Tab-separated table of C-alpha atoms in Angstrom:
chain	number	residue	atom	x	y	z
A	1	UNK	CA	5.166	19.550	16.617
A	2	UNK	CA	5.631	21.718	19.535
A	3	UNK	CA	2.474	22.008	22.648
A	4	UNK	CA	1.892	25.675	21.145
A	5	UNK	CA	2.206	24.464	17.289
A	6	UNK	CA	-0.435	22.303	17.899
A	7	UNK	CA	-2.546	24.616	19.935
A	8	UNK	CA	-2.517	27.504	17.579
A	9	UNK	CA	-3.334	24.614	14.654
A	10	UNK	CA	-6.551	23.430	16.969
A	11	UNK	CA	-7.563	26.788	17.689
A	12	UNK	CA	-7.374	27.343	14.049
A	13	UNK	CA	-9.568	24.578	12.855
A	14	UNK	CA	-11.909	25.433	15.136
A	15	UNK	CA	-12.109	29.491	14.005
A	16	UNK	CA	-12.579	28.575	10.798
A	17	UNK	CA	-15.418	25.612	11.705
A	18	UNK	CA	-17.607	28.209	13.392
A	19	UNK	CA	-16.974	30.424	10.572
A	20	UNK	CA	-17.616	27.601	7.772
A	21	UNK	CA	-20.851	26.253	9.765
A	22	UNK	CA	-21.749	29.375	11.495
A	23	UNK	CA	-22.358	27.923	15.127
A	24	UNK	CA	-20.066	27.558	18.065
A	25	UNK	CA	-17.889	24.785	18.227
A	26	UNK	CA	-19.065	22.699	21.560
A	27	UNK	CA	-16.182	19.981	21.996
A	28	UNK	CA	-13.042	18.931	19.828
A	29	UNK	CA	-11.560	15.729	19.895
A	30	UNK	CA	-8.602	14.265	18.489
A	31	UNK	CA	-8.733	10.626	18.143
A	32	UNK	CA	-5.694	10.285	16.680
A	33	UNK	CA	-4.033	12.611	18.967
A	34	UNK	CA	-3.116	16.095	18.791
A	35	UNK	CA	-0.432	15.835	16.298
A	36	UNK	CA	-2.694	14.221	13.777
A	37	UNK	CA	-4.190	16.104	10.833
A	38	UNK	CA	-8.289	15.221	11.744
A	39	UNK	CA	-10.218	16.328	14.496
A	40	UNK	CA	-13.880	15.370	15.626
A	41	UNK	CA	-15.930	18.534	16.185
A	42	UNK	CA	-19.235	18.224	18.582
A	43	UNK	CA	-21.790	21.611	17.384
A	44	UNK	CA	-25.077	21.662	18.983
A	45	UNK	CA	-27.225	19.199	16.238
A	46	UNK	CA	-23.887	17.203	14.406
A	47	UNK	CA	-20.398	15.981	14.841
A	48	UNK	CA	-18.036	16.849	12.172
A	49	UNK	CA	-14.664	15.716	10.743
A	50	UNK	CA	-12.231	18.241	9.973
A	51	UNK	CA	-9.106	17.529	8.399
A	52	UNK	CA	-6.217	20.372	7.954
A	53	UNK	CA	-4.856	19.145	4.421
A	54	UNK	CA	-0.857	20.266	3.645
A	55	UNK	CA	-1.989	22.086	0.864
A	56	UNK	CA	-4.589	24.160	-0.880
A	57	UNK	CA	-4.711	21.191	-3.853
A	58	UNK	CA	-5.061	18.104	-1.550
A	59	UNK	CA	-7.974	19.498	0.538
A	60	UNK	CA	-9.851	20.374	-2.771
A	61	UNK	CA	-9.080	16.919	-4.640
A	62	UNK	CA	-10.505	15.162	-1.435
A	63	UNK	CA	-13.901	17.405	-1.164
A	64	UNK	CA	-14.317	17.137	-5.289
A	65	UNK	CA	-13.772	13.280	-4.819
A	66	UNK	CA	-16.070	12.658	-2.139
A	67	UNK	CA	-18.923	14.955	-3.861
A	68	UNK	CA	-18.419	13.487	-6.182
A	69	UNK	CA	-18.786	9.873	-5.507
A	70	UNK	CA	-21.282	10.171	-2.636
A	71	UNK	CA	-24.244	10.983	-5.898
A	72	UNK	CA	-23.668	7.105	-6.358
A	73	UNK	CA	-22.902	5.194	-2.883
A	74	UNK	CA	-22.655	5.882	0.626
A	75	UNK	CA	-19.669	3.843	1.517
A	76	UNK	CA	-17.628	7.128	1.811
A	77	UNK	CA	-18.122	10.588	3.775
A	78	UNK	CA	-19.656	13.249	2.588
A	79	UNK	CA	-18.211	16.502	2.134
A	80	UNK	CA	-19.404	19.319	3.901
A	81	UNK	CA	-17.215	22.083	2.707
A	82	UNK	CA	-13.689	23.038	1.880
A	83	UNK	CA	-12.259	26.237	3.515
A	84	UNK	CA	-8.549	26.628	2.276
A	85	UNK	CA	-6.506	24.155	3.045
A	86	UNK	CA	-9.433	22.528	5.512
A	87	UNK	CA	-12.204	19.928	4.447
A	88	UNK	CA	-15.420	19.316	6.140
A	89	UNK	CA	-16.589	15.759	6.021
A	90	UNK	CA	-19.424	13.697	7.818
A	91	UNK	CA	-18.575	11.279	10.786
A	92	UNK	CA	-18.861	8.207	9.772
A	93	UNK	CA	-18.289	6.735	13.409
A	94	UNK	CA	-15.596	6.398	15.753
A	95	UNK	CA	-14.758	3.015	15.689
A	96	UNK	CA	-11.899	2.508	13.540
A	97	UNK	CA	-11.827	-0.819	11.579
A	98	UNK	CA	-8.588	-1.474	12.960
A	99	UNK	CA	-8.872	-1.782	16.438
A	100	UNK	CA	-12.689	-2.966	16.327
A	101	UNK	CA	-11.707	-6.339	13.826
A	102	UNK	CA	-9.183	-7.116	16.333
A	103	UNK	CA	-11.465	-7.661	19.269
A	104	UNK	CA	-14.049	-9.308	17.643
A	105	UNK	CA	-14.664	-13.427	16.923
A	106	UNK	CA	-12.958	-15.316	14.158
A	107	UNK	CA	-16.739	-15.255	12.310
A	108	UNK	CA	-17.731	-11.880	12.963
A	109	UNK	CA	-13.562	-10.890	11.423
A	110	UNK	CA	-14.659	-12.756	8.512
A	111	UNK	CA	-17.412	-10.951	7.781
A	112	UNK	CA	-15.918	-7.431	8.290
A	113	UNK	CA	-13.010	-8.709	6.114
A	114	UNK	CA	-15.613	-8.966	3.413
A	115	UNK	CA	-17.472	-6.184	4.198
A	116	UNK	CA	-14.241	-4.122	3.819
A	117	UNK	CA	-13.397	-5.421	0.455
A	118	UNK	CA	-17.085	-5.235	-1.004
A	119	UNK	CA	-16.919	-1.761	-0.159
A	120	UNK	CA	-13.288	-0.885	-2.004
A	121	UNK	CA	-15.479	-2.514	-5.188
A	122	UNK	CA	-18.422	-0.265	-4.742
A	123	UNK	CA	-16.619	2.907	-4.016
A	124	UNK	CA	-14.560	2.150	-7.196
A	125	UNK	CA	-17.737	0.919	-9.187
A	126	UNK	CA	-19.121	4.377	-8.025
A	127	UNK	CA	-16.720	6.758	-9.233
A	128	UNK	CA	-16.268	4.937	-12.469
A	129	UNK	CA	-20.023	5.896	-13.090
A	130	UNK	CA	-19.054	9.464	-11.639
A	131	UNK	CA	-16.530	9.351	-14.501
A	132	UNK	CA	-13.353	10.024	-12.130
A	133	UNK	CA	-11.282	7.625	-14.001
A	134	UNK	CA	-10.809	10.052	-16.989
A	135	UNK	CA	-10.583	13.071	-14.144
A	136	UNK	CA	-8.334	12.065	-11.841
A	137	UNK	CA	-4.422	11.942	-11.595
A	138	UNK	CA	-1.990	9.133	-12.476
A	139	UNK	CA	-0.779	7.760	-9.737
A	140	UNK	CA	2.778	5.459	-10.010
A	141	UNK	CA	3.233	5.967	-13.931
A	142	UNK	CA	6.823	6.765	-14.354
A	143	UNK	CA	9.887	5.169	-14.710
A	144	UNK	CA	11.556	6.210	-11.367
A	145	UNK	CA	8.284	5.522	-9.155
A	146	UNK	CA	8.422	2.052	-10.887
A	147	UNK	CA	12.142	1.003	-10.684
A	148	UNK	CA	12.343	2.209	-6.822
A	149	UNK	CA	9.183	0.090	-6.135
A	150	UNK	CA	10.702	-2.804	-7.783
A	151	UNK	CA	14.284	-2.546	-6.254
A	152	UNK	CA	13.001	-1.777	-3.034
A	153	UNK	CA	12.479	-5.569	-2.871
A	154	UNK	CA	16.979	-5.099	-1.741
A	155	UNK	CA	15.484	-4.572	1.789
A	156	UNK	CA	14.680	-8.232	2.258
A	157	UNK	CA	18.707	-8.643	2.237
A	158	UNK	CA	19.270	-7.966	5.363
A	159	UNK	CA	16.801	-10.136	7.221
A	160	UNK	CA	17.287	-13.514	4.898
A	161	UNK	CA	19.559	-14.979	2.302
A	162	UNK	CA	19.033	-12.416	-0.413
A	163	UNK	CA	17.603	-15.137	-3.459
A	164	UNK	CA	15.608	-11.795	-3.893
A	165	UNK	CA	18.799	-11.081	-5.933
A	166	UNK	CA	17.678	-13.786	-8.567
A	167	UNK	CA	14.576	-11.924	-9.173
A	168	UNK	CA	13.819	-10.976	-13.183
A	169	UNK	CA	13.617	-7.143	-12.436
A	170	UNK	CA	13.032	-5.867	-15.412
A	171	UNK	CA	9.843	-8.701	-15.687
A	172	UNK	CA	8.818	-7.108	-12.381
A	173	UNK	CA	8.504	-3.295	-14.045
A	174	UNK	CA	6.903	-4.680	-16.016
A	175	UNK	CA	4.318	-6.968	-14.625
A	176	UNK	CA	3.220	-3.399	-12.580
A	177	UNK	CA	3.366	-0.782	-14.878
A	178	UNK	CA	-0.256	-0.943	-16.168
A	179	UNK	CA	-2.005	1.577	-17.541
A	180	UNK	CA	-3.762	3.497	-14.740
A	181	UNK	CA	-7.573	3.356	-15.758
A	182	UNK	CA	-9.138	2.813	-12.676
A	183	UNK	CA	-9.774	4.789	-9.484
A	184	UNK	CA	-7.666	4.152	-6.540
A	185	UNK	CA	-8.709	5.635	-3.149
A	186	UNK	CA	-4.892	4.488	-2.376
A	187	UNK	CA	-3.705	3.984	1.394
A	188	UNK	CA	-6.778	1.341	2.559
A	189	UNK	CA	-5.433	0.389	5.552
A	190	UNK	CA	-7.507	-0.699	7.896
A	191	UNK	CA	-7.353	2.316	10.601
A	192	UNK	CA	-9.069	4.520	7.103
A	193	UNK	CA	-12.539	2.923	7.462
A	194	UNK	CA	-14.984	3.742	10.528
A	195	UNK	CA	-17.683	1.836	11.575
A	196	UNK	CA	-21.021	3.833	12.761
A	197	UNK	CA	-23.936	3.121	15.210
A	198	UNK	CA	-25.802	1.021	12.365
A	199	UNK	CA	-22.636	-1.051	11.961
A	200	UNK	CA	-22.357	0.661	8.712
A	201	UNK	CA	-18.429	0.694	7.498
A	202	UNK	CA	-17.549	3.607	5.259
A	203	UNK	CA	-13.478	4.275	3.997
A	204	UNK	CA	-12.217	8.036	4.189
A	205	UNK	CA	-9.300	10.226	3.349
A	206	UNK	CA	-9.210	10.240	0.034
A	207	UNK	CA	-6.164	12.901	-0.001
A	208	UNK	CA	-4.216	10.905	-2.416
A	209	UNK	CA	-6.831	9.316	-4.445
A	210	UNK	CA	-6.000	9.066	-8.501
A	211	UNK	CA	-5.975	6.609	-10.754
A	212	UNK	CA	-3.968	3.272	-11.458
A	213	UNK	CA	-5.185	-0.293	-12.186
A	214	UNK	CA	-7.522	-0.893	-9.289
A	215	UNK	CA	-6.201	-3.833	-6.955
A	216	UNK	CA	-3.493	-1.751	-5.454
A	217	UNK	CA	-6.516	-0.606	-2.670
A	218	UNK	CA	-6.948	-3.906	-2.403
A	219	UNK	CA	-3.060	-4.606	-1.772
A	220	UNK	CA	-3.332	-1.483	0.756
A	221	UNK	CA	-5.540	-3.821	2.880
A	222	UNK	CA	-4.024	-6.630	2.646
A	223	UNK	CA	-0.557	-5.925	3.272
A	224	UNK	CA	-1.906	-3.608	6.115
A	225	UNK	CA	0.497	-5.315	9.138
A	226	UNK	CA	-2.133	-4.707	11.508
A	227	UNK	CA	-4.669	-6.637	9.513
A	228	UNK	CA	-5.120	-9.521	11.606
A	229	UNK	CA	-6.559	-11.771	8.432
A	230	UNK	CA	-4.934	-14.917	7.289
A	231	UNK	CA	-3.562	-13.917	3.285
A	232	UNK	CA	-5.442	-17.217	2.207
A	233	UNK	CA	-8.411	-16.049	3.527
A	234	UNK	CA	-8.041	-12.440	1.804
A	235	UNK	CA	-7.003	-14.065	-1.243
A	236	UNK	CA	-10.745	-16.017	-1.519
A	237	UNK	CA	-12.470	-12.644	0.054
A	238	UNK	CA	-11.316	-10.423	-3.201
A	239	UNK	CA	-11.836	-13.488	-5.565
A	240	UNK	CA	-15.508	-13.717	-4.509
A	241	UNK	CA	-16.390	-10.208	-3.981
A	242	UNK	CA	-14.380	-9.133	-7.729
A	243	UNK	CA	-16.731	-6.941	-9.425
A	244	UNK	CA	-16.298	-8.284	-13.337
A	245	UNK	CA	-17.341	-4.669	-14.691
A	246	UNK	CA	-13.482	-3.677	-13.117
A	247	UNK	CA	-12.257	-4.434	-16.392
A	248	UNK	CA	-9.757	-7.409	-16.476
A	249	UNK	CA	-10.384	-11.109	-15.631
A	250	UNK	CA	-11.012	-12.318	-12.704
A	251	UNK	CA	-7.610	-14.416	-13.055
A	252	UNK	CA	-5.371	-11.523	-14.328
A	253	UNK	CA	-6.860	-9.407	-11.827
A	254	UNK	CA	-5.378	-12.165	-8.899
A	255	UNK	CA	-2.197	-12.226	-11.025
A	256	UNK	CA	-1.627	-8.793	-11.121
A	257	UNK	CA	-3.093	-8.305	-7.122
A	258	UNK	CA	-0.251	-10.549	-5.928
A	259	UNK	CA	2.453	-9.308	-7.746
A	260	UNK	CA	1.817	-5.695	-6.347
A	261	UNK	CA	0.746	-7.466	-2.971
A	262	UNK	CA	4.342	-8.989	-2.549
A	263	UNK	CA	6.153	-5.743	-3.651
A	264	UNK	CA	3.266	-3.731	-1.433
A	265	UNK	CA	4.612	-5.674	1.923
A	266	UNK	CA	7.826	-4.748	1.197
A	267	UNK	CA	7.430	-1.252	1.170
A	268	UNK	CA	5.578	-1.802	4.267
A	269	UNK	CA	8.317	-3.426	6.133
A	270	UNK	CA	10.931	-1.315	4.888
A	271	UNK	CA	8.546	1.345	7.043
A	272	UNK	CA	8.556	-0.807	9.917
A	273	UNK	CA	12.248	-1.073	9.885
A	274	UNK	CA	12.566	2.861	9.966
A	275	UNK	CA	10.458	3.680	12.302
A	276	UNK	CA	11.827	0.916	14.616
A	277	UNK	CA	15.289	2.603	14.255
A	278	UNK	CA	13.785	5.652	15.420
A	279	UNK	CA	11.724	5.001	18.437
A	280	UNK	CA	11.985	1.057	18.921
A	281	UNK	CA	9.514	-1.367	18.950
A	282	UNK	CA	5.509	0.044	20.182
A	283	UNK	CA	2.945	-2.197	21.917
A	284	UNK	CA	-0.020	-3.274	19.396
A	285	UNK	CA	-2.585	-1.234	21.457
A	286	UNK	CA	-0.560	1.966	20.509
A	287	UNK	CA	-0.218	0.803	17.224
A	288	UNK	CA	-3.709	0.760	16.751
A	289	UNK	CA	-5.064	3.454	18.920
A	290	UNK	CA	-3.268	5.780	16.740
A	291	UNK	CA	-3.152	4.017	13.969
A	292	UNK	CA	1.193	3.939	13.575
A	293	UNK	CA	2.989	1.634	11.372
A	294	UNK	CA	3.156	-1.738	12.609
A	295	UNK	CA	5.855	-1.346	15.059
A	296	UNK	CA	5.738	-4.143	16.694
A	297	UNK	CA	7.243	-7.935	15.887
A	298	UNK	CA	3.979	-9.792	15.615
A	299	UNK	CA	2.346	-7.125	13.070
A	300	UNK	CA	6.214	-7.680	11.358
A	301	UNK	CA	6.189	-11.373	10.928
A	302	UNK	CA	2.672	-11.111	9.502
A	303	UNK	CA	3.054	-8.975	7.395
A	304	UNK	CA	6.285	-11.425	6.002
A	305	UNK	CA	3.586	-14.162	6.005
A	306	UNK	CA	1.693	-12.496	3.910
A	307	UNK	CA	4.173	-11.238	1.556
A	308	UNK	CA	5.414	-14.795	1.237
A	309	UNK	CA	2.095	-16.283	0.484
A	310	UNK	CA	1.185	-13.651	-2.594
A	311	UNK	CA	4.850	-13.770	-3.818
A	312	UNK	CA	4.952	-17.435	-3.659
A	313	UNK	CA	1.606	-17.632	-6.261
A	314	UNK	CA	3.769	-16.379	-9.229
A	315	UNK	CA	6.994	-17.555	-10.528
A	316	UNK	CA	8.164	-14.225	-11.323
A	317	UNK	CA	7.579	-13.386	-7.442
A	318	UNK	CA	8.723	-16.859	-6.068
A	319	UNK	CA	12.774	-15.633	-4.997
A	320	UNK	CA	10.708	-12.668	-2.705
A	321	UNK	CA	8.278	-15.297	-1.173
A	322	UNK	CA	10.981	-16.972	0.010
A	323	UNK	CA	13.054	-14.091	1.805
A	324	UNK	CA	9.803	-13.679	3.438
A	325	UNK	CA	9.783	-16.697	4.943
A	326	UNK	CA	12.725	-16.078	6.298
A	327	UNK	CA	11.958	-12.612	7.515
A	328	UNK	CA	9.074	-13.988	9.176
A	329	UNK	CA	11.476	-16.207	11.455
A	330	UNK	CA	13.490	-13.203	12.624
A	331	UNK	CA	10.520	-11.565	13.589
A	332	UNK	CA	9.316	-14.974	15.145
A	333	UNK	CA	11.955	-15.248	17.354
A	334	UNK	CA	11.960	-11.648	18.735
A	335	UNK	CA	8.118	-12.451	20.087
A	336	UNK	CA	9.191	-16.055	21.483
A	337	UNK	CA	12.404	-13.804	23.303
A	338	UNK	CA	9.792	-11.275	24.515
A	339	UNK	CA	7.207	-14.058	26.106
């Protein structure tokens, strides 16, 4: 986007803010830098998130989401207006859980893992009572979306021996074509939850929230490459914090969470691998500042690690655990060539 697309886009938001709110806009910040969709507005008694949407229906499924759910929890924004293809939303703070769980202590990560995860349960607990799950879209329920989500698992090829190859595909469609009957926020990565002055952690943009089987927000977080939290450790977070009124087993629930975990990372990396054709590998701080893929080798092997530990718990997923283990030594040996 050029320097004057992006001005006329700011001055924009901001026209229709002081229209919306009726009161001058006093400063504008963009956090994620100008090219991103959200801005932080300062008025004279509140700051306010606005977020230019692509489209007329994604702003409007957002604000009818987040009214939505906020009558039950307050683990999410709340919405403050739609204007066209622009939502309003409260601030819920401006440090993103991304860059703060990285410079915190191994005890105080642990808890903010936790608190992370408790959170995904409530907000879906929340807008099962809101009765979203019979309201909102499908998300991931046809044949194509399935097979290239399956058979993206071909990327692993080129970074290890391919026993990927071996893999029981048609098992594998299967295994993660459930019925969708629970609310997905989808894309739970880590930089889409704020912390606020109370140390209060809320998730936003809910742009391409629908409905699917449940753990695949979980699977967001923990195949998020810049989630700096061992996969064991995850794996007994979500087992603890699993809210039984979900719907399946606990057990099938961990079944079905590292199935979609393994193929999750993979989709992930196949990112990663893109975007480091394009513009080369990006220092972590970067990464996280503005909240990029993981373009870097460390945020790479981990997320291998952790693709190799959830495919390795099934048998159906064991071939793909083990190209990730040798993915992870590629990346491995970039960082010991860049010390």
């Amino acid at each position: 986007m050029s320097k004057s697309s992006r001005k006329r886009r700011l001055d924009r938001i901001v026209q229709t803010a002081e229209a919306h709110f009726g009161q001058k806009v006093q400063e504008l910040e963009t956090p994620g830098g100008e090219g991103r969709s959200s801005c932080r507005l300062h008025f004279q008694d509140r700051k306010v998130i606005a977020t230019l949407r692509p489209n007329f229906r994604r702003a409007h499924l957002e604000a009818f989401v987040l009214s939505r759910i906020s009558g039950f929890c307050d683990d999410t924004p709340k919405c403050l207006g739609v204007s066209g293809e622009m939502i309003f939303q409260s601030d819920v703070g401006d440090r993103r859980l991304n860059v703060e769980i990285a410079r915190v202590g191994r005890a105080r990560r642990t808890r903010l893992a936790a608190d992370a995860v408790a959170k995904i349960f409530r907000v879906q607990a929340a807008a099962r009572t809101a009765g979203l799950n019979s309201e909102m879209p499908h998300l991931g329920n046809n044949p194509a979306w399935i097979k290239n989500f399956v058979n993206a698992i071909d990327a692993l090829k080129k970074l290890s021996s391919g026993r990927s190859e071996n893999t029981d595909r048609a098992a594998l469609a299967r295994a993660v074509s459930h019925p969708a009957q629970q609310f997905v926020k989808w894309d739970c990565r880590s930089g889409n939850a704020a912390i606020d002055d109370s140390d209060v952690l809320r998730w936003f943009d809910f742009e391409y929230a629908g409905v699917r089987h449940g753990a695949e927000d979980l699977a967001w977080l923990i195949g998020d490459e810049a989630w700096p939290v061992a996969p064991e450790m995850m794996e007994d977070i979500v087992r603890d914090a699993y809210d039984p009124s979900t719907g399946p087993s606990r057990d099938d629930y961990m079944t079905y969470l590292s199935v979609y975990v393994a193929l999750h990372c993979v989709q992930r990396l196949k990112l990663i691998l893109k975007e480091v054709d394009k513009r080369g590998w990006l220092s972590k701080t970067r990464v996280r500042k503005y909240d990029d893929a993981g373009v870097h080798p460390e945020f790479a092997a981990h997320l291998c690690r952790v693709g190799a530990y959830f495919a390795a718990r099934q048998p159906l997923t064991e071939h793909i655990g083990r190209d990730f283990e040798e993915a992870a030594g590629v990346f491995e040996t970039l960082v010991a060539q860049a010390a």
